[in-house]
Structures are given as C-alpha cells and as structure tokens.
Coordinates of C-alpha atoms and ligand atoms in Angstrom, one line a residue:
X1 CA 106.4 71.9 123.0
X2 CA 106.6 69.0 120.6
X3 CA 103.6 67.6 118.9
X4 CA 101.7 64.6 120.3
X5 CA 102.1 61.4 118.3
X6 CA 99.4 60.2 115.8
X7 CA 97.5 63.4 115.6
X8 CA 95.5 64.2 112.4
X9 CA 93.2 67.1 111.5
X10 CA 90.4 67.0 109.0
X11 CA 88.8 70.0 107.4
X12 CA 85.3 69.9 105.8
X13 CA 84.0 71.8 103.9
X14 CA 87.4 72.5 102.4
X15 CA 89.2 75.8 102.9
X16 CA 91.2 77.8 100.4
X17 CA 94.9 77.1 99.7
X18 CA 96.2 80.3 101.5
X19 CA 94.4 79.5 104.7
X20 CA 95.3 75.8 104.4
X21 CA 99.0 76.8 104.2
X22 CA 98.7 78.8 107.5
X23 CA 97.1 75.9 109.3
X24 CA 99.7 73.4 108.0
X25 CA 102.4 75.7 109.3
X26 CA 100.7 75.7 112.8
X27 CA 100.3 71.9 112.7
X28 CA 104.0 71.2 112.0
X29 CA 104.4 67.5 111.3
X30 CA 100.7 66.7 112.0
X31 CA 98.7 66.0 108.8
X32 CA 96.0 68.5 107.9
X33 CA 93.6 67.0 105.4
X34 CA 91.3 69.3 103.4
X35 CA 88.4 67.1 102.2
X36 CA 86.8 68.0 98.9
X37 CA 83.7 65.8 99.3
X38 CA 81.4 64.4 102.0
X39 CA 82.6 60.9 101.0
X40 CA 86.2 61.8 101.5
X41 CA 85.4 63.5 104.8
X42 CA 83.8 60.2 106.0
X43 CA 86.9 58.2 105.1
X44 CA 89.4 60.7 106.5
X45 CA 87.6 61.3 109.8
X46 CA 87.9 57.6 110.8
X47 CA 91.5 58.1 112.2
X48 CA 91.4 61.9 112.7
X49 CA 91.9 63.4 116.2
X50 CA 90.7 66.9 115.2
X51 CA 88.0 68.3 113.0
X52 CA 87.2 71.8 111.7
X53 CA 84.0 72.6 109.9
X54 CA 80.5 71.3 109.9
X55 CA 80.4 68.1 111.9
X56 CA 77.3 65.9 111.4
X57 CA 76.0 62.9 113.3
X58 CA 77.1 60.7 110.4
X59 CA 80.6 62.1 110.4
X60 CA 80.9 61.8 114.1
X61 CA 79.8 58.2 114.1
X62 CA 82.5 57.5 111.3
X63 CA 85.2 58.8 113.7
X64 CA 87.1 56.6 116.0
X65 CA 89.6 58.8 117.7
X66 CA 88.1 62.3 117.6
X67 CA 89.2 64.5 120.6
X68 CA 88.6 68.0 119.3
X69 CA 85.9 69.7 117.1
X70 CA 86.2 73.3 116.1
X71 CA 83.1 75.2 114.8
X72 CA 83.6 77.9 112.2
X73 CA 81.2 80.3 114.0
X74 CA 80.7 81.7 117.5
X75 CA 77.1 80.5 117.6
X76 CA 76.6 76.7 117.7
X77 CA 73.0 76.1 116.8
X78 CA 73.9 74.7 113.3
X79 CA 76.9 72.7 114.6
X80 CA 75.6 71.0 117.8
X81 CA 73.5 67.9 118.2
X82 CA 72.9 65.4 121.0
X83 CA 75.5 62.9 120.0
X84 CA 78.2 65.6 119.9
X85 CA 77.1 66.8 123.4
X86 CA 77.5 63.3 124.7
X87 CA 80.8 62.6 122.9
X88 CA 83.9 63.0 125.0
X89 CA 85.6 65.3 122.4
X90 CA 86.3 68.9 123.3
X91 CA 84.3 71.5 121.4
X92 CA 85.5 75.0 120.7
X93 CA 83.9 77.9 118.9
X94 CA 84.8 81.2 117.3
X95 CA 83.7 83.5 120.1
X96 CA 85.8 86.5 121.1
X97 CA 86.8 87.8 117.7
X98 CA 83.8 90.0 117.1
X99 CA 83.6 92.3 120.2
X100 CA 84.7 95.7 118.8
X101 CA 83.0 95.3 115.4
X102 CA 79.6 94.3 116.8
X103 CA 79.8 96.9 119.6
X104 CA 80.4 99.6 117.0
X105 CA 77.3 98.4 115.1
X106 CA 75.3 98.4 118.4
X107 CA 76.4 102.0 119.2
X108 CA 75.4 103.0 115.7
X109 CA 71.9 101.6 116.3
X110 CA 71.7 103.3 119.8
X111 CA 72.6 106.6 118.2
X112 CA 70.1 106.2 115.4
X113 CA 67.3 105.4 117.8
X114 CA 68.2 108.2 120.2
X115 CA 68.5 110.9 117.5
X116 CA 65.7 109.5 115.2
X117 CA 68.3 109.1 112.4
X118 CA 66.4 106.2 110.9
X119 CA 63.3 108.4 110.5
X120 CA 65.3 111.3 109.0
X121 CA 67.0 109.0 106.5
X122 CA 63.6 107.7 105.4
X123 CA 62.2 111.3 105.2
X124 CA 65.3 112.4 103.2
X125 CA 64.4 109.9 100.4
X126 CA 61.0 111.8 100.2
X127 CA 62.5 115.3 100.5
X128 CA 60.6 115.8 103.8
X129 CA 61.9 118.4 106.3
X130 CA 59.9 117.3 109.4
X131 CA 61.4 117.4 112.9
X132 CA 60.3 114.3 114.9
X133 CA 57.9 115.6 117.5
X134 CA 57.5 118.9 115.8
X135 CA 54.9 120.3 113.4
X136 CA 56.7 123.2 112.0
X137 CA 59.1 123.0 109.0
X138 CA 62.0 124.5 111.1
X139 CA 63.4 123.7 114.5
X140 CA 61.0 124.9 117.2
X141 CA 64.0 126.2 119.1
X142 CA 63.6 129.3 116.9
X143 CA 60.1 129.8 118.3
X144 CA 61.5 131.1 121.6
X145 CA 63.8 129.8 124.3
X146 CA 63.2 128.2 127.7
X147 CA 60.4 125.7 127.1
X148 CA 60.7 122.0 126.6
X149 CA 58.7 121.1 123.5
X150 CA 57.5 117.8 121.9
X151 CA 60.5 118.0 119.6
X152 CA 62.8 117.9 122.6
X153 CA 61.0 115.0 124.2
X154 CA 61.1 113.0 120.9
X155 CA 64.9 113.0 121.0
X156 CA 66.8 111.1 123.8
X157 CA 69.5 112.5 125.9
X158 CA 72.0 109.6 126.1
X159 CA 73.5 110.4 129.5
X160 CA 70.0 110.2 131.0
X161 CA 69.5 106.7 129.5
X162 CA 70.3 103.2 130.8
X163 CA 71.6 100.5 128.5
X164 CA 71.1 96.9 129.7
X165 CA 73.1 94.1 128.1
X166 CA 71.9 90.5 128.2
X167 CA 75.0 88.3 127.8
X168 CA 78.2 90.1 128.9
X169 CA 80.8 88.1 127.1
X170 CA 83.3 89.2 124.4
X171 CA 80.7 91.2 122.5
X172 CA 78.6 92.4 125.5
X173 CA 81.7 93.7 127.4
X174 CA 82.8 95.8 124.4
X175 CA 79.2 97.2 124.1
X176 CA 79.4 98.2 127.8
X177 CA 82.8 99.9 127.3
X178 CA 81.5 101.9 124.4
X179 CA 78.3 102.8 126.1
X180 CA 80.3 104.0 129.1
X181 CA 82.2 106.4 126.8
X182 CA 78.9 107.8 125.7
X183 CA 78.0 108.4 129.3
X184 CA 75.1 106.0 129.4
X185 CA 74.3 104.2 132.7
X186 CA 75.0 100.5 132.1
X187 CA 73.6 97.2 133.5
X188 CA 74.4 93.7 132.4
X189 CA 73.1 90.1 133.2
X190 CA 75.1 86.9 132.5
X191 CA 75.2 83.5 134.2
X192 CA 78.9 84.2 134.7
X193 CA 79.0 87.1 137.2
X194 CA 82.2 88.8 136.1
X195 CA 83.4 92.4 136.4
X196 CA 83.8 94.2 133.1
X197 CA 87.4 95.2 132.9
X198 CA 88.3 98.9 132.4
X199 CA 84.9 100.2 133.5
X200 CA 84.6 98.0 136.7
X201 CA 81.0 97.1 135.9
X202 CA 79.7 94.3 138.1
X203 CA 77.5 92.0 136.1
X204 CA 74.3 90.8 137.6
X205 CA 73.1 87.1 137.6
X206 CA 70.5 86.3 135.0
X207 CA 67.9 86.0 137.8
X208 CA 67.9 89.8 137.8
X209 CA 66.9 90.1 134.1
X210 CA 63.4 91.5 135.0
X211 CA 65.1 94.3 137.0
X212 CA 67.2 95.1 134.0
X213 CA 64.2 95.1 131.7
X214 CA 62.2 97.4 134.0
X215 CA 64.8 100.3 134.0
X216 CA 66.6 100.0 130.6
X217 CA 66.0 102.4 127.8
X218 CA 68.0 100.1 125.5
X219 CA 68.0 96.4 126.1
X220 CA 70.8 94.8 124.0
X221 CA 70.9 91.0 123.5
X222 CA 74.4 89.7 123.0
X223 CA 73.9 86.2 124.3
X224 CA 74.3 82.9 122.4
X225 CA 71.5 80.6 121.3
X226 CA 71.3 77.9 124.0
X227 CA 68.3 76.0 125.4
X228 CA 68.1 78.7 128.1
X229 CA 68.0 81.6 125.7
X230 CA 65.7 80.2 123.0
X231 CA 62.5 82.2 123.0
X232 CA 63.7 84.1 126.1
X233 CA 62.1 87.3 124.9
X234 CA 58.3 86.9 124.6
X235 CA 55.1 88.8 125.7
X236 CA 56.0 88.8 129.4
X237 CA 59.5 90.4 128.8
X238 CA 58.0 93.1 126.5
X239 CA 55.4 93.9 129.2
X240 CA 58.2 94.4 131.7
X241 CA 60.1 96.8 129.5
X242 CA 59.5 100.6 129.5
X243 CA 57.0 101.6 126.8
X244 CA 59.7 103.9 125.4
X245 CA 62.5 101.3 125.5
X246 CA 64.3 99.9 122.4
X247 CA 65.2 96.2 122.0
X248 CA 68.5 95.6 120.1
X249 CA 69.3 92.1 119.1
X250 CA 72.8 91.2 117.8
X251 CA 72.9 87.7 119.5
X252 CA 70.6 85.3 117.8
X253 CA 67.2 85.7 116.2
X254 CA 65.6 82.8 118.0
X255 CA 66.2 84.5 121.4
X256 CA 63.3 86.8 120.5
X257 CA 59.9 85.5 119.6
X258 CA 59.2 87.3 116.4
X259 CA 55.4 87.3 116.6
X260 CA 55.5 88.6 120.2
X261 CA 58.0 91.3 119.2
X262 CA 55.8 92.4 116.2
X263 CA 52.8 92.6 118.5
X264 CA 54.7 94.6 121.2
X265 CA 55.9 97.1 118.5
X266 CA 52.5 97.4 116.8
X267 CA 50.7 98.0 120.1
X268 CA 53.3 100.4 121.5
X269 CA 54.2 98.2 124.4
X270 CA 57.9 98.9 123.6
X271 CA 59.4 102.0 121.9
X272 CA 61.3 100.3 119.0
X273 CA 63.6 97.5 117.9
X274 CA 66.9 97.3 116.1
X275 CA 67.5 93.9 114.8
X276 CA 70.6 92.4 113.1
X277 CA 69.4 88.8 113.7
X278 CA 65.8 87.6 113.4
X279 CA 63.9 84.3 114.1
X280 CA 63.3 84.3 110.3
X281 CA 66.3 85.1 108.1
X282 CA 65.9 86.6 105.6
X283 CA 62.8 88.3 107.0
X284 CA 60.0 87.7 104.3
X285 CA 59.5 90.8 102.1
X286 CA 55.8 91.1 103.2
X287 CA 56.6 91.0 107.0
X288 CA 55.0 93.9 108.9
X289 CA 58.3 94.7 110.7
X290 CA 59.7 96.1 107.4
X291 CA 57.2 99.0 107.4
X292 CA 57.2 100.0 111.0
X293 CA 58.7 103.4 111.6
X294 CA 60.3 102.4 114.9
X295 CA 62.2 99.4 113.5
X296 CA 65.7 99.3 112.1
X297 CA 66.7 96.1 110.4
X298 CA 70.3 95.2 109.3
X299 CA 70.8 91.9 107.4
X300 CA 73.0 89.9 109.9
X301 CA 76.0 92.2 109.1
X302 CA 76.9 93.4 112.6
X303 CA 80.1 91.3 112.4
X304 CA 81.1 92.3 108.9
X305 CA 84.7 93.8 108.8
X306 CA 87.9 93.2 106.9
X307 CA 89.5 92.3 110.3
X308 CA 87.3 89.3 111.0
X309 CA 88.7 86.8 108.4
X310 CA 92.2 87.6 109.6
X311 CA 91.3 87.1 113.3
X312 CA 89.3 84.0 112.4
X313 CA 92.3 82.4 110.8
X314 CA 94.6 83.5 113.7
X315 CA 92.3 81.9 116.3
X316 CA 91.9 78.7 114.2
X317 CA 95.6 78.4 113.7
X318 CA 96.2 78.8 117.4
X319 CA 93.7 76.1 118.2
X320 CA 95.3 73.8 115.5
X321 CA 98.7 74.4 117.2
X322 CA 97.2 73.7 120.6
X323 CA 95.5 70.5 119.4
X324 CA 98.8 69.2 117.9
X325 CA 100.7 70.1 121.2
X326 CA 98.1 68.4 123.4
X327 CA 96.9 71.6 124.9
X328 CA 93.2 72.6 125.4
X329 CA 91.8 74.9 122.7
X330 CA 91.0 78.5 123.3
X331 CA 87.3 79.2 123.4
X332 CA 86.4 75.8 124.8
X333 CA 82.6 75.3 125.0
X334 CA 80.9 74.1 128.1
X335 CA 78.8 71.4 126.5
X336 CA 76.8 70.9 129.8
X337 CA 75.1 74.3 129.1
X338 CA 73.4 72.6 126.2
X339 CA 71.5 70.0 128.3
Ligands
LIG401 N1 75.2 89.4 114.7 C1 76.3 88.7 114.3 O1 76.7 88.7 113.1 C2 77.0 87.8 115.3 C3 76.4 87.3 116.4 N2 77.1 86.6 117.3 C4 76.3 86.1 118.4 O2 76.8 86.7 119.6 C5 76.9 85.6 120.6 C6 77.9 86.0 121.6 O3 79.2 86.1 121.1 P1 80.5 86.4 122.0 O4 80.3 87.6 122.8 O5 81.7 86.3 121.1 O6 80.5 85.1 122.9 P2 80.9 84.9 124.4 O7 80.8 83.5 124.7 O8 82.1 85.6 124.7 O9 79.7 85.7 125.2 C7 78.4 85.2 125.4 C8 78.0 85.5 126.8 O10 76.6 85.2 126.9 C9 76.4 84.6 128.2 N3 75.2 83.8 128.3 C10 75.0 82.5 128.1 N4 73.7 82.2 128.4 C11 73.1 83.3 128.8 C12 71.8 83.6 129.3 N5 70.9 82.7 129.4 N6 71.5 84.9 129.6 C13 72.5 85.9 129.5 N7 73.7 85.6 129.1 C14 74.0 84.4 128.7 C15 77.7 83.8 128.4 O11 77.9 83.4 129.8 C16 78.8 84.7 127.8 O12 79.3 85.5 128.8 C17 77.3 84.4 119.8 O13 77.0 83.2 120.4 C18 76.5 84.6 118.5 O14 75.2 84.0 118.7 C19 78.4 86.3 117.1 C20 79.0 86.8 116.0 C21 78.4 87.5 115.0
LIG402 O1 79.9 83.4 114.3 C1 78.7 83.8 114.3 O2 77.9 83.3 115.2 C2 78.1 84.7 113.4 O3 77.0 85.1 113.4 C3 79.0 85.2 112.3 O4 78.4 86.2 111.6

C-alpha cells in the first residue's frame, strides 16, 4: 500500500539514532522528526499527524492535525488525560509484548511462595537450617513414615491449588498457560470474556471476581490501571480471600490499596503477597512490608528481558508503517474505558 499524503510523525522525547533509522525505514517518504527539546516538539507537532512519546495537554493543544498517538508503555496512567480522551485521535499502547517474560516472573513467585523459597533464601544468609513448619534441624520425614506433619502442611502442593488471574489479556493469558503446565487449577476474570487459546480456559466476567477471590490460592493481578481498577483491591477483597492465599501483583501498584494490603498481611487475613508493582514506588525503606516474612518484593522488573527492546521497536515500527499507510494501529486503546 502507498503512503497517505501529508503525513508527518513527531517523536518526543527523542530516540537513539539506531531506532530512528528503523522507524524512518518503516515510514518510507513520510517525515519522522526526532525532537530534541520541548520547544521543538511544540513547533513540530503543529502539522504532525502522528506522535510517539509523552504527549502532554500543552503539546496536544499545539497540534492541528493529529490522528494517532502512540504511548511508549503498555500502561497509560502517565500518558492519558481528559483532553486526550476527548480528542478524536487514535491512541495505541505497547501491550502484548510482555506476556511470556512477565508470566515467567509470576511462575517464579508462585514457586517461591509454594515452596517457601523466599524464607530459605533469607535463612541461608544467616546460616540457618530450619525447615518451615518443622522444629528439628533435619527433615521430619526421617522421624518415620506415614504421618502428615506441620512441615508438610507448610509447603503447598501445586496441583491442589487454584490460581485466579484478574485481567486475562496478553500477560494474563500467558500466566494461565504456564500455570496449566504446572497442573494448577486456573480461573480468570476480565471484562472481555474470551477463551484462552491452547488451554481452552473460559474467562469469567469481572462480576465474578468475588467467586474467584474466595477459592484462589494465588490471586494474580495482570490488569491495567483504569478508573475501574484503581483501588480495586481493598479491605473487602482481602476479607473475601482465603487466609492462606497469596496476592501477586504484576499489573499496576495503584490497583492494590497499600495500607489495606499491609493490614491484611500483618493481621494474617491473607497468607502472603508477591509484588512487582506497588502504590508507592520505590517503596520507602522504612515501610513495614520490607520486613514481613510472607512478602516478596521485586523492584518493577517483571518485564526486564533482552527481548523487550527488540519487540518494542518492532511493534512501534509496525504502527509507524500502519499510520503512514492509513491503517489503524495494532494495540488500539478503547478510550471510552477511561471515562
Ligand atoms: N510489571 C511490569 O513491569 C509491567 C506491567 N504491565 C502491566 O500489565 C498490564 C497488562 O498488560 P497486557 O497484558 O500486555 O495488556 P492487555 O491489554 O493485553 O491485557 C489487559 C487485560 O486486562 C483486562 N482488564 C481491563 N479492565 C479490567 C478489570 N476491571 N478487571 C479485570 N481485567 C481488566 C483487559 O480487558 C485486558 O484483557 C498493563 O496495562 C500494565 O499496567 C505491563 C508491562 C510491564
Ligand atoms: O509498559 C509498561 O506498562 C511497563 O510497566 C513497562 O515496564
């Protein structure tokens, strides 16, 4: 397909030369302008049709012909504002490139929690040989066969567990597939009631979240930050969860009310939490969550992988090509879900 006439794409903040070259190849004869300053971005956006980067209300109001905005991230909370929602331009994000990487991270957290690995790693640094649930300095299995002991009850058997996913999109679906391979029972809620391919898992509507919470041993949040998910997990949701259940959050920190989560963990209302994203990032050094035995914190790294920059560029280049050809972008965002 030939490019549409009079298209122009503006990038701000600027990107490196190597990536710029790839984008220019995708754009063909459409100019791609890499702006080095905010002032330059304000001038260049006036007649631009496409924009990649951090759009602001001021840049948007300086634009006269904008029909496409691409955010650099999957989440949109730092890139969306009322004027952009009302603007007729199409908005696309970077969802869909993180699925396998984040699902691997989640399975790592599930295995740590089930096998108490987080506790053993801490004990290792002190040179402590202490089985969780046991008092002896060696495995109680040697004390005699046939009887279930505290040490057994303190370690989870994964195929007896249920994992419930909140937000079964690109990341959530991959989590379900991996969990299935580990023989967990799987549930999922999402406003879009799809079937997870390969494992034929029917996804429940979000109205059934309470049911999912009541039976899940692991509740995994892989949803975006939207008005509907902000603060979605508070005291009531923790009350509904099993007292042994773990909450795993790889979606966005603000979906979980940090104070309510801290209370639920300190009071034993839920069994544990594994958090890659938190309402406060970085979590302050003196926050009580750091010292809780049943908490695993990773510093917003669930998506870190050498594959991601490569995929990011590929997806961006494809959306540049589509914009120039007059086609809708991949990963179009439904702006109405932000009302
Ligand atoms: N921890 C990290 O480093 C990263 C976190 N993320 C987060 O993961 C989120 C999901 O990313 P993808 O799976 O690629 O996006 P996606 O758009 O493919 O999937 C998100 C799913 O959540 C669903 N959803 C929307 N509102 C919901 C609600 N109220 N309750 C339950 N589900 C709801 C959507 O319908 C969709 O199926 C991103 O928006 C971002 O916040 C993304 C990348 C890295
Ligand atoms: O794209 C996102 O939303 C991220 O969190 C990247 O780490």
